[in-house]
mmCIF file of N, CA and C in Angstrom:
data_model
loop_
_atom_site.group_PDB
_atom_site.id
_atom_site.type_symbol
_atom_site.label_atom_id
_atom_site.label_comp_id
_atom_site.label_asym_id
_atom_site.label_seq_id
_atom_site.Cartn_x
_atom_site.Cartn_y
_atom_site.Cartn_z
ATOM 1 N N UNK A 355 -31.064 -0.361 -3.483
ATOM 2 C CA UNK A 355 -29.900 -0.010 -2.700
ATOM 3 C C UNK A 355 -29.719 1.502 -2.712
ATOM 4 N N UNK A 356 -29.092 1.970 -1.660
ATOM 5 C CA UNK A 356 -28.891 3.399 -1.492
ATOM 6 C C UNK A 356 -27.413 3.759 -1.609
ATOM 7 N N UNK A 357 -27.167 5.052 -1.850
ATOM 8 C CA UNK A 357 -25.814 5.592 -1.783
ATOM 9 C C UNK A 357 -25.680 6.339 -0.466
ATOM 10 N N UNK A 358 -24.450 6.414 0.027
ATOM 11 C CA UNK A 358 -24.166 7.129 1.259
ATOM 12 C C UNK A 358 -22.865 7.887 1.060
ATOM 13 N N UNK A 359 -22.851 9.152 1.432
ATOM 14 C CA UNK A 359 -21.681 10.013 1.260
ATOM 15 C C UNK A 359 -20.934 10.190 2.574
ATOM 16 N N UNK A 360 -19.622 10.065 2.506
ATOM 17 C CA UNK A 360 -18.755 10.447 3.622
ATOM 18 C C UNK A 360 -17.841 11.527 3.066
ATOM 19 N N UNK A 361 -18.041 12.754 3.522
ATOM 20 C CA UNK A 361 -17.359 13.911 2.959
ATOM 21 C C UNK A 361 -16.474 14.589 3.985
ATOM 22 N N UNK A 362 -15.500 15.318 3.473
ATOM 23 C CA UNK A 362 -14.627 16.094 4.349
ATOM 24 C C UNK A 362 -15.044 17.560 4.375
ATOM 25 N N UNK A 363 -16.094 17.919 3.602
ATOM 26 C CA UNK A 363 -16.523 19.317 3.595
ATOM 27 C C UNK A 363 -18.036 19.431 3.436
ATOM 28 N N UNK A 364 -18.550 20.515 3.923
ATOM 29 C CA UNK A 364 -19.998 20.734 3.952
ATOM 30 C C UNK A 364 -20.559 21.020 2.562
ATOM 31 N N UNK A 365 -19.756 21.583 1.660
ATOM 32 C CA UNK A 365 -20.249 21.911 0.324
ATOM 33 C C UNK A 365 -20.615 20.650 -0.468
ATOM 34 N N UNK A 366 -19.748 19.667 -0.459
ATOM 35 C CA UNK A 366 -20.026 18.408 -1.153
ATOM 36 C C UNK A 366 -21.223 17.725 -0.510
ATOM 37 N N UNK A 367 -21.259 17.738 0.807
ATOM 38 C CA UNK A 367 -22.383 17.142 1.534
ATOM 39 C C UNK A 367 -23.698 17.807 1.134
ATOM 40 N N UNK A 368 -23.717 19.134 1.087
ATOM 41 C CA UNK A 368 -24.936 19.868 0.745
ATOM 42 C C UNK A 368 -25.380 19.552 -0.684
ATOM 43 N N UNK A 369 -24.435 19.528 -1.611
ATOM 44 C CA UNK A 369 -24.767 19.210 -2.989
ATOM 45 C C UNK A 369 -25.359 17.819 -3.138
ATOM 46 N N UNK A 370 -24.781 16.862 -2.455
ATOM 47 C CA UNK A 370 -25.299 15.494 -2.535
ATOM 48 C C UNK A 370 -26.648 15.363 -1.826
ATOM 49 N N UNK A 371 -26.841 16.095 -0.751
ATOM 50 C CA UNK A 371 -28.143 16.079 -0.072
ATOM 51 C C UNK A 371 -29.232 16.616 -0.999
ATOM 52 N N UNK A 372 -28.902 17.656 -1.784
ATOM 53 C CA UNK A 372 -29.864 18.188 -2.750
ATOM 54 C C UNK A 372 -30.208 17.150 -3.818
ATOM 55 N N UNK A 373 -29.286 16.232 -4.073
ATOM 56 C CA UNK A 373 -29.533 15.160 -5.040
ATOM 57 C C UNK A 373 -30.194 13.946 -4.386
ATOM 58 N N UNK A 374 -30.442 14.026 -3.081
ATOM 59 C CA UNK A 374 -31.137 12.947 -2.381
ATOM 60 C C UNK A 374 -30.244 11.905 -1.747
ATOM 61 N N UNK A 375 -28.941 12.190 -1.644
ATOM 62 C CA UNK A 375 -27.999 11.234 -1.053
ATOM 63 C C UNK A 375 -27.731 11.625 0.396
ATOM 64 N N UNK A 376 -27.991 10.689 1.310
ATOM 65 C CA UNK A 376 -27.698 10.910 2.727
ATOM 66 C C UNK A 376 -26.188 10.849 2.933
ATOM 67 N N UNK A 377 -25.713 11.396 4.042
ATOM 68 C CA UNK A 377 -24.287 11.332 4.317
ATOM 69 C C UNK A 377 -23.896 12.003 5.604
ATOM 70 N N UNK A 378 -22.585 12.069 5.815
ATOM 71 C CA UNK A 378 -22.010 12.704 6.994
ATOM 72 C C UNK A 378 -20.765 13.478 6.584
ATOM 73 N N UNK A 379 -20.382 14.430 7.419
ATOM 74 C CA UNK A 379 -19.136 15.172 7.244
ATOM 75 C C UNK A 379 -18.219 14.788 8.394
ATOM 76 N N UNK A 380 -17.019 14.316 8.070
ATOM 77 C CA UNK A 380 -16.044 13.924 9.087
ATOM 78 C C UNK A 380 -14.689 14.537 8.735
ATOM 79 N N UNK A 381 -13.814 14.604 9.733
ATOM 80 C CA UNK A 381 -12.499 15.209 9.513
ATOM 81 C C UNK A 381 -11.353 14.371 10.058
ATOM 82 N N UNK A 382 -11.593 13.591 11.072
ATOM 83 C CA UNK A 382 -10.536 12.827 11.743
ATOM 84 C C UNK A 382 -10.566 11.360 11.327
ATOM 85 N N UNK A 383 -9.425 10.656 11.406
ATOM 86 C CA UNK A 383 -9.387 9.242 11.023
ATOM 87 C C UNK A 383 -10.362 8.373 11.812
ATOM 88 N N UNK A 384 -10.516 8.643 13.104
ATOM 89 C CA UNK A 384 -11.447 7.856 13.914
ATOM 90 C C UNK A 384 -12.886 8.069 13.464
ATOM 91 N N UNK A 385 -13.211 9.306 13.108
ATOM 92 C CA UNK A 385 -14.556 9.607 12.608
ATOM 93 C C UNK A 385 -14.800 8.903 11.271
ATOM 94 N N UNK A 386 -13.783 8.880 10.415
ATOM 95 C CA UNK A 386 -13.904 8.204 9.123
ATOM 96 C C UNK A 386 -14.124 6.712 9.323
ATOM 97 N N UNK A 387 -13.321 6.107 10.170
ATOM 98 C CA UNK A 387 -13.449 4.670 10.437
ATOM 99 C C UNK A 387 -14.842 4.345 10.982
ATOM 100 N N UNK A 388 -15.315 5.153 11.912
ATOM 101 C CA UNK A 388 -16.640 4.931 12.502
ATOM 102 C C UNK A 388 -17.748 5.089 11.457
ATOM 103 N N UNK A 389 -17.641 6.110 10.602
ATOM 104 C CA UNK A 389 -18.651 6.322 9.561
ATOM 105 C C UNK A 389 -18.650 5.167 8.554
ATOM 106 N N UNK A 390 -17.459 4.681 8.190
ATOM 107 C CA UNK A 390 -17.375 3.544 7.272
ATOM 108 C C UNK A 390 -17.981 2.289 7.885
ATOM 109 N N UNK A 391 -17.668 2.022 9.139
ATOM 110 C CA UNK A 391 -18.213 0.834 9.809
ATOM 111 C C UNK A 391 -19.735 0.899 9.884
ATOM 112 N N UNK A 392 -20.255 2.073 10.196
ATOM 113 C CA UNK A 392 -21.703 2.243 10.281
ATOM 114 C C UNK A 392 -22.353 2.036 8.916
ATOM 115 N N UNK A 393 -21.750 2.594 7.863
ATOM 116 C CA UNK A 393 -22.296 2.446 6.512
ATOM 117 C C UNK A 393 -22.221 0.993 6.043
ATOM 118 N N UNK A 394 -21.132 0.310 6.352
ATOM 119 C CA UNK A 394 -20.968 -1.086 5.943
ATOM 120 C C UNK A 394 -21.990 -1.978 6.639
ATOM 121 N N UNK A 395 -22.287 -1.677 7.881
ATOM 122 C CA UNK A 395 -23.236 -2.509 8.630
ATOM 123 C C UNK A 395 -24.676 -2.319 8.170
ATOM 124 N N UNK A 396 -24.958 -1.219 7.465
ATOM 125 C CA UNK A 396 -26.301 -0.971 6.936
ATOM 126 C C UNK A 396 -26.425 -1.685 5.593
ATOM 127 N N UNK A 397 -27.187 -2.757 5.538
ATOM 128 C CA UNK A 397 -27.305 -3.585 4.337
ATOM 129 C C UNK A 397 -28.086 -2.898 3.216
ATOM 130 N N UNK A 398 -28.737 -1.775 3.499
ATOM 131 C CA UNK A 398 -29.443 -1.028 2.461
ATOM 132 C C UNK A 398 -28.497 -0.183 1.618
ATOM 133 N N UNK A 399 -27.284 0.049 2.122
ATOM 134 C CA UNK A 399 -26.309 0.883 1.413
ATOM 135 C C UNK A 399 -25.493 0.006 0.462
ATOM 136 N N UNK A 400 -25.566 0.344 -0.834
ATOM 137 C CA UNK A 400 -24.842 -0.411 -1.847
ATOM 138 C C UNK A 400 -23.608 0.305 -2.355
ATOM 139 N N UNK A 401 -23.582 1.643 -2.200
ATOM 140 C CA UNK A 401 -22.451 2.433 -2.672
ATOM 141 C C UNK A 401 -22.097 3.477 -1.618
ATOM 142 N N UNK A 402 -20.830 3.533 -1.263
ATOM 143 C CA UNK A 402 -20.327 4.579 -0.371
ATOM 144 C C UNK A 402 -19.493 5.526 -1.219
ATOM 145 N N UNK A 403 -19.860 6.801 -1.200
ATOM 146 C CA UNK A 403 -19.096 7.823 -1.895
ATOM 147 C C UNK A 403 -18.172 8.492 -0.887
ATOM 148 N N UNK A 404 -16.887 8.539 -1.205
ATOM 149 C CA UNK A 404 -15.889 9.192 -0.350
ATOM 150 C C UNK A 404 -15.246 10.315 -1.149
ATOM 151 N N UNK A 405 -15.006 11.446 -0.522
ATOM 152 C CA UNK A 405 -14.252 12.480 -1.219
ATOM 153 C C UNK A 405 -12.804 11.999 -1.361
ATOM 154 N N UNK A 406 -12.160 12.374 -2.473
ATOM 155 C CA UNK A 406 -10.813 11.907 -2.778
ATOM 156 C C UNK A 406 -9.803 12.225 -1.687
ATOM 157 N N UNK A 407 -10.061 13.263 -0.951
ATOM 158 C CA UNK A 407 -9.136 13.668 0.107
ATOM 159 C C UNK A 407 -8.893 12.529 1.094
ATOM 160 N N UNK A 408 -9.930 11.741 1.389
ATOM 161 C CA UNK A 408 -9.772 10.626 2.324
ATOM 162 C C UNK A 408 -8.840 9.563 1.768
ATOM 163 N N UNK A 409 -8.932 9.301 0.472
ATOM 164 C CA UNK A 409 -8.039 8.325 -0.145
ATOM 165 C C UNK A 409 -6.584 8.751 -0.079
ATOM 166 N N UNK A 410 -6.351 10.062 -0.146
ATOM 167 C CA UNK A 410 -4.979 10.582 -0.056
ATOM 168 C C UNK A 410 -4.504 10.668 1.387
ATOM 169 N N UNK A 411 -5.372 11.126 2.298
ATOM 170 C CA UNK A 411 -4.952 11.335 3.689
ATOM 171 C C UNK A 411 -4.942 10.064 4.524
ATOM 172 N N UNK A 412 -5.917 9.196 4.298
ATOM 173 C CA UNK A 412 -6.055 7.996 5.124
ATOM 174 C C UNK A 412 -6.137 6.741 4.251
ATOM 175 N N UNK A 413 -5.119 6.479 3.428
ATOM 176 C CA UNK A 413 -5.207 5.345 2.501
ATOM 177 C C UNK A 413 -5.321 3.991 3.208
ATOM 178 N N UNK A 414 -4.733 3.855 4.361
ATOM 179 C CA UNK A 414 -4.815 2.568 5.074
ATOM 180 C C UNK A 414 -6.253 2.231 5.448
ATOM 181 N N UNK A 415 -6.984 3.207 5.935
ATOM 182 C CA UNK A 415 -8.371 2.981 6.344
ATOM 183 C C UNK A 415 -9.217 2.626 5.128
ATOM 184 N N UNK A 416 -9.094 3.411 4.071
ATOM 185 C CA UNK A 416 -9.900 3.199 2.868
ATOM 186 C C UNK A 416 -9.534 1.875 2.204
ATOM 187 N N UNK A 417 -8.250 1.598 2.049
ATOM 188 C CA UNK A 417 -7.816 0.355 1.416
ATOM 189 C C UNK A 417 -8.233 -0.863 2.225
ATOM 190 N N UNK A 418 -8.183 -0.767 3.539
ATOM 191 C CA UNK A 418 -8.600 -1.874 4.385
ATOM 192 C C UNK A 418 -10.055 -2.243 4.124
ATOM 193 N N UNK A 419 -10.902 -1.242 4.032
ATOM 194 C CA UNK A 419 -12.318 -1.501 3.773
ATOM 195 C C UNK A 419 -12.507 -2.066 2.369
ATOM 196 N N UNK A 420 -11.820 -1.501 1.386
ATOM 197 C CA UNK A 420 -11.956 -1.984 0.007
ATOM 198 C C UNK A 420 -11.508 -3.440 -0.133
ATOM 199 N N UNK A 421 -10.453 -3.809 0.560
ATOM 200 C CA UNK A 421 -9.911 -5.158 0.432
ATOM 201 C C UNK A 421 -10.671 -6.203 1.245
ATOM 202 N N UNK A 422 -11.302 -5.800 2.321
ATOM 203 C CA UNK A 422 -11.915 -6.766 3.229
ATOM 204 C C UNK A 422 -13.429 -6.844 3.178
ATOM 205 N N UNK A 423 -14.053 -6.059 2.314
ATOM 206 C CA UNK A 423 -15.517 -6.086 2.197
ATOM 207 C C UNK A 423 -15.912 -6.092 0.734
ATOM 208 N N UNK A 424 -16.741 -7.061 0.352
ATOM 209 C CA UNK A 424 -17.210 -7.117 -1.028
ATOM 210 C C UNK A 424 -18.243 -6.034 -1.305
ATOM 211 N N UNK A 425 -19.077 -5.799 -0.354
ATOM 212 C CA UNK A 425 -20.085 -4.736 -0.479
ATOM 213 C C UNK A 425 -20.028 -3.892 0.774
ATOM 214 N N UNK A 426 -20.340 -2.669 0.689
ATOM 215 C CA UNK A 426 -20.749 -1.882 -0.466
ATOM 216 C C UNK A 426 -19.551 -1.468 -1.316
ATOM 217 N N UNK A 427 -19.843 -1.025 -2.531
ATOM 218 C CA UNK A 427 -18.838 -0.504 -3.431
ATOM 219 C C UNK A 427 -18.391 0.864 -2.927
ATOM 220 N N UNK A 428 -17.088 1.095 -2.876
ATOM 221 C CA UNK A 428 -16.577 2.386 -2.415
ATOM 222 C C UNK A 428 -16.028 3.149 -3.611
ATOM 223 N N UNK A 429 -16.524 4.359 -3.810
ATOM 224 C CA UNK A 429 -16.114 5.193 -4.930
ATOM 225 C C UNK A 429 -15.596 6.510 -4.385
ATOM 226 N N UNK A 430 -14.402 6.888 -4.839
ATOM 227 C CA UNK A 430 -13.829 8.179 -4.446
ATOM 228 C C UNK A 430 -14.241 9.223 -5.474
ATOM 229 N N UNK A 431 -14.793 10.336 -4.984
ATOM 230 C CA UNK A 431 -15.266 11.400 -5.867
ATOM 231 C C UNK A 431 -14.503 12.689 -5.579
ATOM 232 N N UNK A 432 -14.347 13.545 -6.584
ATOM 233 C CA UNK A 432 -13.700 14.844 -6.338
ATOM 234 C C UNK A 432 -14.616 15.740 -5.509
ATOM 235 N N UNK A 433 -14.026 16.665 -4.791
ATOM 236 C CA UNK A 433 -14.827 17.629 -4.040
ATOM 237 C C UNK A 433 -14.924 18.927 -4.835
ATOM 238 N N UNK A 434 -15.321 19.983 -4.189
ATOM 239 C CA UNK A 434 -15.560 21.252 -4.878
ATOM 240 C C UNK A 434 -14.287 21.847 -5.494
ATOM 241 N N UNK A 435 -13.124 21.398 -5.073
ATOM 242 C CA UNK A 435 -11.865 21.909 -5.599
ATOM 243 C C UNK A 435 -11.408 21.140 -6.838
ATOM 244 N N UNK A 436 -12.157 20.139 -7.225
ATOM 245 C CA UNK A 436 -11.785 19.331 -8.381
ATOM 246 C C UNK A 436 -10.991 18.109 -7.956
ATOM 247 N N UNK A 437 -10.510 17.397 -8.939
ATOM 248 C CA UNK A 437 -9.782 16.169 -8.665
ATOM 249 C C UNK A 437 -8.288 16.435 -8.510
ATOM 250 N N UNK A 438 -7.636 15.583 -7.772
ATOM 251 C CA UNK A 438 -6.199 15.682 -7.608
ATOM 252 C C UNK A 438 -5.469 14.734 -8.549
ATOM 253 N N UNK A 439 -6.222 14.112 -9.457
ATOM 254 C CA UNK A 439 -5.645 13.127 -10.372
ATOM 255 C C UNK A 439 -5.095 13.798 -11.625
ATOM 256 N N UNK A 440 -4.205 13.070 -12.311
ATOM 257 C CA UNK A 440 -3.667 13.547 -13.581
ATOM 258 C C UNK A 440 -4.787 13.593 -14.617
ATOM 259 N N UNK A 441 -4.668 14.444 -15.612
ATOM 260 C CA UNK A 441 -5.723 14.536 -16.630
ATOM 261 C C UNK A 441 -5.975 13.227 -17.382
ATOM 262 N N UNK A 442 -4.968 12.378 -17.522
ATOM 263 C CA UNK A 442 -5.146 11.121 -18.262
ATOM 264 C C UNK A 442 -5.197 9.902 -17.334
ATOM 265 N N UNK A 443 -5.726 10.071 -16.124
ATOM 266 C CA UNK A 443 -5.688 8.979 -15.158
ATOM 267 C C UNK A 443 -6.488 7.762 -15.610
ATOM 268 N N UNK A 444 -7.570 7.958 -16.342
ATOM 269 C CA UNK A 444 -8.375 6.818 -16.793
ATOM 270 C C UNK A 444 -7.595 6.015 -17.836
ATOM 271 N N UNK A 445 -6.986 6.693 -18.793
ATOM 272 C CA UNK A 445 -6.204 6.011 -19.817
ATOM 273 C C UNK A 445 -5.046 5.245 -19.198
ATOM 274 N N UNK A 446 -4.326 5.861 -18.279
ATOM 275 C CA UNK A 446 -3.197 5.171 -17.656
ATOM 276 C C UNK A 446 -3.673 4.004 -16.793
ATOM 277 N N UNK A 447 -4.842 4.126 -16.173
ATOM 278 C CA UNK A 447 -5.403 3.032 -15.372
ATOM 279 C C UNK A 447 -5.739 1.837 -16.273
ATOM 280 N N UNK A 448 -6.373 2.108 -17.410
ATOM 281 C CA UNK A 448 -6.703 1.045 -18.359
ATOM 282 C C UNK A 448 -5.424 0.423 -18.918
ATOM 283 N N UNK A 449 -4.445 1.250 -19.277
ATOM 284 C CA UNK A 449 -3.174 0.730 -19.787
ATOM 285 C C UNK A 449 -2.524 -0.205 -18.781
ATOM 286 N N UNK A 450 -2.534 0.177 -17.534
ATOM 287 C CA UNK A 450 -1.934 -0.642 -16.484
ATOM 288 C C UNK A 450 -2.734 -1.919 -16.267
ATOM 289 N N UNK A 451 -4.055 -1.825 -16.315
ATOM 290 C CA UNK A 451 -4.910 -2.973 -16.041
ATOM 291 C C UNK A 451 -4.818 -4.037 -17.127
ATOM 292 N N UNK A 452 -4.789 -3.636 -18.394
ATOM 293 C CA UNK A 452 -4.803 -4.632 -19.469
ATOM 294 C C UNK A 452 -3.440 -4.850 -20.113
ATOM 295 N N UNK A 453 -2.480 -3.996 -19.805
ATOM 296 C CA UNK A 453 -1.135 -4.170 -20.312
ATOM 297 C C UNK A 453 -0.925 -3.714 -21.738
ATOM 298 N N UNK A 454 -1.862 -2.940 -22.244
ATOM 299 C CA UNK A 454 -1.750 -2.408 -23.601
ATOM 300 C C UNK A 454 -1.750 -0.910 -23.566
ATOM 301 N N UNK A 455 -0.971 -0.329 -24.459
ATOM 302 C CA UNK A 455 -0.974 1.127 -24.544
ATOM 303 C C UNK A 455 -2.039 1.550 -25.538
ATOM 304 N N UNK A 456 -2.938 2.419 -25.082
ATOM 305 C CA UNK A 456 -4.013 2.887 -25.959
ATOM 306 C C UNK A 456 -3.637 4.152 -26.667
#
């Protein structure tokens, strides 16, 4: 299976291309939806990497795909500016998921 990147900037795209990951750069919601549909229809793609900006700007589009498709796996990655998440986001995610405070 392959990975496929959908990025909002050329720097992340270039870095991933150097690592051997194909992808596209999009900016508008329609472009994002079209890129996701194309990636989902390609059965060779097992993981779609999205820059975190898309999850913040277009949560309906991203959530719709996550909820209605078992594959491919969609992973949000930080871009060149870093992550917009809190420093302890993993701990709080685990705490919320299992109901225990670590």
